[in-house]
XYZ file of C-alpha atoms in Angstrom:
361
model
C 22.132 4.371 30.953
C 19.266 6.923 30.585
C 16.112 7.559 32.607
C 13.865 6.683 30.075
C 13.604 5.170 26.360
C 15.420 6.903 23.842
C 14.804 7.334 20.354
C 16.820 6.360 17.507
C 19.191 8.946 16.631
C 18.418 9.397 13.120
C 14.917 9.969 13.568
C 15.852 12.972 15.481
C 17.637 14.300 12.359
C 14.466 14.684 10.610
C 12.996 18.042 9.500
C 8.993 17.265 9.869
C 7.287 17.189 6.778
C 4.943 20.571 7.191
C 1.874 20.470 4.738
C 0.933 23.501 2.965
C -1.291 26.161 4.752
C -5.113 25.763 4.117
C -6.653 28.681 6.353
C -6.706 32.099 4.595
C -7.153 35.513 6.738
C -9.768 35.858 9.464
C -12.975 35.685 7.832
C -11.967 35.185 4.245
C -13.217 31.378 3.091
C -9.955 30.274 1.968
C -9.569 28.548 -1.743
C -6.944 25.944 -1.447
C -3.983 25.992 -3.897
C -1.016 24.944 -1.624
C -1.707 20.936 -1.620
C -1.812 19.960 -5.587
C -5.508 18.370 -4.765
C -7.870 17.380 -7.664
C -9.795 20.299 -8.359
C -12.914 18.519 -9.962
C -12.872 16.365 -6.999
C -13.348 12.392 -7.009
C -14.748 10.364 -9.982
C -18.336 9.884 -9.376
C -17.949 6.263 -9.846
C -15.151 6.132 -6.658
C -17.710 7.794 -4.633
C -20.299 5.517 -5.805
C -18.593 2.783 -4.855
C -16.650 4.270 -1.235
C -20.733 5.098 -0.390
C -21.587 1.333 -1.407
C -19.115 -0.344 0.569
C -20.497 1.479 3.938
C -22.296 -1.123 4.821
C -18.940 -3.863 5.117
C -16.997 -1.525 7.883
C -16.890 -3.973 10.504
C -15.459 -6.400 7.814
C -11.407 -6.734 7.115
C -10.428 -5.598 3.952
C -8.484 -8.091 1.442
C -5.252 -8.360 2.805
C -3.709 -9.075 -0.529
C -5.676 -6.008 -2.692
C -6.649 -8.526 -5.485
C -9.495 -6.722 -6.587
C -7.582 -3.148 -6.637
C -4.480 -4.549 -8.145
C -6.024 -6.822 -11.290
C -8.139 -3.414 -12.189
C -4.667 -1.668 -12.002
C -3.016 -4.206 -14.127
C -5.993 -4.248 -16.567
C -5.816 -0.500 -16.886
C -2.475 0.215 -17.354
C -1.384 -3.299 -19.301
C 0.406 -4.603 -15.946
C 1.078 -7.313 -14.259
C -0.947 -7.691 -10.822
C 1.466 -9.866 -9.532
C 4.159 -7.068 -9.884
C 1.812 -4.112 -8.131
C 1.476 -3.382 -5.063
C -0.233 -1.215 -2.426
C -0.027 0.817 0.473
C -1.426 3.663 2.492
C -0.906 6.842 0.102
C 2.798 6.422 -2.019
C 4.497 7.979 1.602
C 3.984 4.469 3.023
C 5.351 3.001 0.117
C 8.799 4.781 -0.099
C 9.014 3.981 3.824
C 8.806 0.643 3.180
C 11.232 0.841 0.291
C 13.768 2.359 2.766
C 13.134 -0.110 5.004
C 13.797 -2.895 2.883
C 16.587 -1.201 1.474
C 18.801 0.873 3.992
C 20.450 0.914 6.828
C 23.029 3.109 8.973
C 25.996 3.590 6.849
C 23.799 3.736 3.923
C 23.518 6.201 1.886
C 20.170 7.447 -0.871
C 20.581 9.624 -3.267
C 17.974 12.101 -4.228
C 17.890 15.748 -5.976
C 18.525 19.048 -4.732
C 15.125 19.777 -4.734
C 13.019 16.396 -4.809
C 10.560 15.794 -2.917
C 10.722 16.237 1.251
C 9.405 12.866 1.902
C 12.743 11.013 0.908
C 15.212 12.196 3.277
C 12.389 11.564 5.893
C 12.604 7.720 4.902
C 15.956 7.505 4.043
C 16.894 8.623 8.079
C 13.793 6.675 9.360
C 15.774 3.736 7.968
C 18.878 5.037 9.509
C 20.674 5.899 6.473
C 22.167 9.017 5.061
C 20.142 11.482 2.281
C 23.117 12.963 -0.453
C 21.748 15.680 -2.641
C 22.760 16.226 -6.028
C 22.576 19.758 -7.244
C 20.114 20.778 -10.181
C 20.588 22.586 -13.221
C 18.067 25.190 -13.706
C 15.404 23.690 -10.874
C 15.932 20.277 -12.990
C 17.400 17.032 -11.610
C 21.172 16.829 -12.853
C 21.850 13.220 -14.328
C 25.308 13.882 -14.322
C 25.227 15.006 -10.694
C 22.441 12.385 -9.306
C 25.555 9.793 -10.785
C 28.253 11.242 -9.457
C 26.431 11.788 -6.076
C 26.625 7.518 -5.977
C 29.232 5.992 -4.457
C 30.098 2.239 -2.536
C 27.599 3.117 0.219
C 24.742 4.047 -2.119
C 21.824 1.707 -2.214
C 18.701 3.839 -3.148
C 18.161 6.377 -5.953
C 15.128 8.411 -5.978
C 13.870 10.389 -8.253
C 10.511 12.332 -8.814
C 9.449 12.271 -12.411
C 7.775 14.849 -12.939
C 9.576 16.816 -10.190
C 7.580 18.408 -6.536
C 8.312 21.437 -6.808
C 9.852 22.205 -9.624
C 7.126 21.104 -12.377
C 10.513 19.536 -14.370
C 11.132 16.190 -15.876
C 13.873 14.009 -16.626
C 13.130 12.461 -20.899
C 13.039 9.135 -21.823
C 16.687 9.211 -23.057
C 17.911 10.911 -19.840
C 15.468 8.912 -17.940
C 17.431 5.411 -19.618
C 21.422 7.758 -19.000
C 20.421 7.551 -15.452
C 19.558 3.872 -14.857
C 22.327 2.971 -17.489
C 24.952 4.872 -15.317
C 23.837 2.979 -11.945
C 25.594 0.038 -10.417
C 22.865 -3.246 -10.448
C 22.681 -3.436 -6.995
C 21.718 0.241 -6.381
C 18.083 0.400 -6.511
C 16.201 3.480 -8.500
C 12.704 4.740 -7.587
C 10.962 6.504 -9.947
C 8.276 8.675 -8.191
C 5.684 9.137 -10.899
C 3.022 10.785 -8.789
C 2.066 12.975 -11.043
C 2.414 10.910 -14.503
C -1.494 11.636 -15.143
C -1.091 15.192 -15.782
C 2.067 15.111 -18.298
C 1.632 15.434 -21.971
C 5.770 15.907 -22.869
C 5.811 13.353 -25.717
C 9.262 12.593 -24.769
C 8.335 11.745 -21.303
C 8.119 7.808 -20.075
C 7.209 6.525 -16.849
C 10.011 3.546 -16.572
C 7.956 0.483 -16.907
C 9.671 -0.573 -19.581
C 13.130 -0.256 -16.951
C 11.428 -2.258 -14.230
C 10.421 -5.123 -16.778
C 14.070 -5.432 -18.310
C 16.011 -5.674 -14.816
C 16.217 -6.222 -11.408
C 16.890 -3.028 -9.791
C 13.688 -0.242 -10.793
C 10.746 0.591 -8.776
C 7.993 2.790 -10.317
C 5.477 4.466 -7.254
C 2.449 6.044 -8.367
C -0.794 7.175 -6.282
C -4.129 8.060 -6.707
C -4.038 11.202 -4.485
C -3.753 13.381 -7.233
C -6.660 11.975 -9.174
C -9.367 13.122 -6.487
C -7.990 10.562 -3.760
C -6.148 12.372 -1.161
C -8.594 11.678 1.747
C -8.328 7.782 1.108
C -4.460 7.927 0.745
C -3.714 4.451 -1.589
C -0.689 4.418 -3.483
C 0.346 1.540 -5.965
C 3.882 0.325 -6.962
C 5.252 -1.500 -9.963
C 8.559 -4.051 -9.140
C 10.306 -6.695 -10.138
C 9.850 -10.324 -8.275
C 12.452 -10.586 -6.206
C 11.627 -6.860 -4.765
C 7.683 -8.099 -4.311
C 8.528 -10.780 -2.645
C 10.766 -8.534 0.126
C 7.517 -5.929 -0.120
C 5.047 -8.245 0.949
C 7.265 -9.620 3.680
C 7.313 -5.730 5.170
C 4.180 -4.565 4.351
C 1.240 -4.494 6.631
C -1.456 -7.353 6.221
C -4.434 -4.618 6.057
C -2.663 -1.751 5.133
C -5.165 -0.319 3.198
C -8.446 0.148 4.020
C -11.271 -1.791 1.868
C -13.151 0.985 1.427
C -10.435 3.151 -0.493
C -9.513 0.522 -2.281
C -12.866 0.074 -3.563
C -12.861 4.014 -4.563
C -8.896 3.172 -6.305
C -10.528 0.288 -8.356
C -13.417 2.377 -9.821
C -11.596 5.622 -9.626
C -8.733 3.959 -11.781
C -11.151 2.259 -14.427
C -12.863 5.722 -14.673
C -10.200 6.929 -17.409
C -12.698 9.107 -18.807
C -12.461 11.481 -15.772
C -8.753 10.885 -15.280
C -8.956 12.791 -19.223
C -11.063 15.031 -17.785
C -8.641 16.311 -15.115
C -5.529 16.554 -17.648
C -7.481 18.489 -20.342
C -8.463 20.775 -16.742
C -5.116 21.039 -15.892
C -2.845 21.497 -19.151
C -5.511 24.486 -19.831
C -5.440 26.097 -16.665
C -1.015 25.270 -16.253
C -0.328 26.666 -19.616
C -2.746 29.661 -19.107
C -0.319 30.519 -15.680
C 3.038 29.895 -17.422
C 2.264 32.078 -19.634
C 0.343 34.673 -18.077
C 2.235 34.909 -15.114
C 5.631 36.028 -16.179
C 6.873 39.586 -15.568
C 10.364 41.610 -14.128
C 9.281 40.919 -10.797
C 8.914 37.114 -11.034
C 8.858 33.573 -13.477
C 6.469 30.993 -13.874
C 8.407 27.525 -14.947
C 6.721 25.148 -17.421
C 5.320 22.049 -15.147
C 4.562 18.473 -16.037
C 2.301 18.294 -12.879
C -0.998 19.746 -11.899
C 0.864 23.130 -10.392
C 3.305 25.450 -11.561
C 6.831 26.966 -9.493
C 7.094 30.828 -9.656
C 10.077 32.479 -8.603
C 9.953 36.053 -7.051
C 12.181 39.305 -6.986
C 14.236 40.129 -4.276
C 13.052 43.809 -4.391
C 10.786 45.039 -1.551
C 6.927 44.573 -2.360
C 7.654 42.008 -5.053
C 8.550 38.868 -2.970
C 7.428 35.672 -2.539
C 6.530 36.655 0.645
C 4.526 39.519 -0.436
C 2.697 37.692 -2.652
C 1.843 34.914 -0.429
C 0.344 37.737 1.480
C -1.401 39.442 -0.914
C -3.187 36.063 -1.862
C -3.907 35.065 1.484
C -6.037 38.089 1.903
C -7.869 37.581 -1.079
C -8.507 34.104 0.702
C -6.208 32.292 -1.881
C -3.407 29.916 -0.215
C -0.470 28.207 -2.368
C 2.479 27.226 -0.626
C 5.599 28.303 0.496
C 9.059 27.012 -0.769
C 11.309 28.154 2.370
C 11.434 24.137 3.667
C 12.717 22.624 -0.172
C 15.273 25.460 0.272
C 13.253 28.041 -2.398
C 13.074 30.775 0.127
C 11.685 33.073 -2.961
C 9.431 30.894 -4.552
C 5.701 29.857 -4.264
C 4.204 26.685 -5.660
C 0.461 27.149 -6.982
C -1.816 24.398 -7.419
C -3.800 24.262 -10.463
C -7.900 24.620 -9.356
C -11.214 26.176 -11.028
C -11.024 28.352 -13.599
C -12.270 31.811 -11.727
C -9.760 30.954 -8.733
C -6.653 31.006 -11.327
C -8.252 34.268 -13.091
C -8.254 35.472 -9.676
C -5.118 34.617 -8.185
C -3.089 36.361 -11.877
C -5.180 39.119 -11.042
C -3.605 39.453 -7.650
C -0.257 38.890 -8.626
C -0.463 41.090 -11.813
C -1.234 43.805 -9.552
C 2.394 43.638 -7.745
C 3.928 45.095 -10.550
């Protein structure tokens, strides 16, 4: 017996999530390129919907998120009954872990996957199992090889944060086909709006055809990061458990109204995608040298790897950028200490960033 309540031991094994920095050198206005936020802000229609809802702040929201689910279903051609919403996709991932993981269970994830996966796994008492990647891309064979009788969940970020790589439709099908039917495949498609690869697919067809697949999405990357709205698509039995566990009012009403307007504003989302592709491809093409390599990406960010040579390391580059007010994401917490993740921002900021990095040559 102890003289105080003790936290669940599995919680104390969690390495707390540390967001990207948002401050530059003293006296310099920061240009934040560390959080994969929308460089064009939010849809004007979403902003207007949010303002309009201000007079309803004293009223509980619709606990079933009916209008938002119907809007998502209409735009994406999905059954609203198979759609669930949450306070960002982070909450959805937590709920999935609570639904399927117990102490002694395992969850498989790629070596450089999203940091929230091991957090939610340990939070539910499970053990995260990391499958080695090949050239910073999820390796299907390694993922399948990590599955054991203890495996209950497999997490896949597609496209992956922070590497920007993705599994093709054929690779995704092969991953699913190799899993036991009692293992849940969670396809985290947070960056789907930015994908332009012809051989990519969301995995919606897998949800419709099988009982062990869930796809998660988010509004954070298309301008509503501050409001915390995520959504998922899953089979009926999954939705039954999900709706039993989630909080009765887990998304606030103003956020739901803004999200409803945002999902319907397909023109704004298309503008975001076009802006991102042009500047993302420019960075990938221009930021190549003997000292660093920028990876192709299907997200709204790129990953740049640096040299071990003094003066040309990721730390040197980070500090040089910081002195110019450019704040990017250091990758040591992801196990990539000599890499930086750069969010796509405004064109003038991207050109300034390229000038700084090219000056390190």
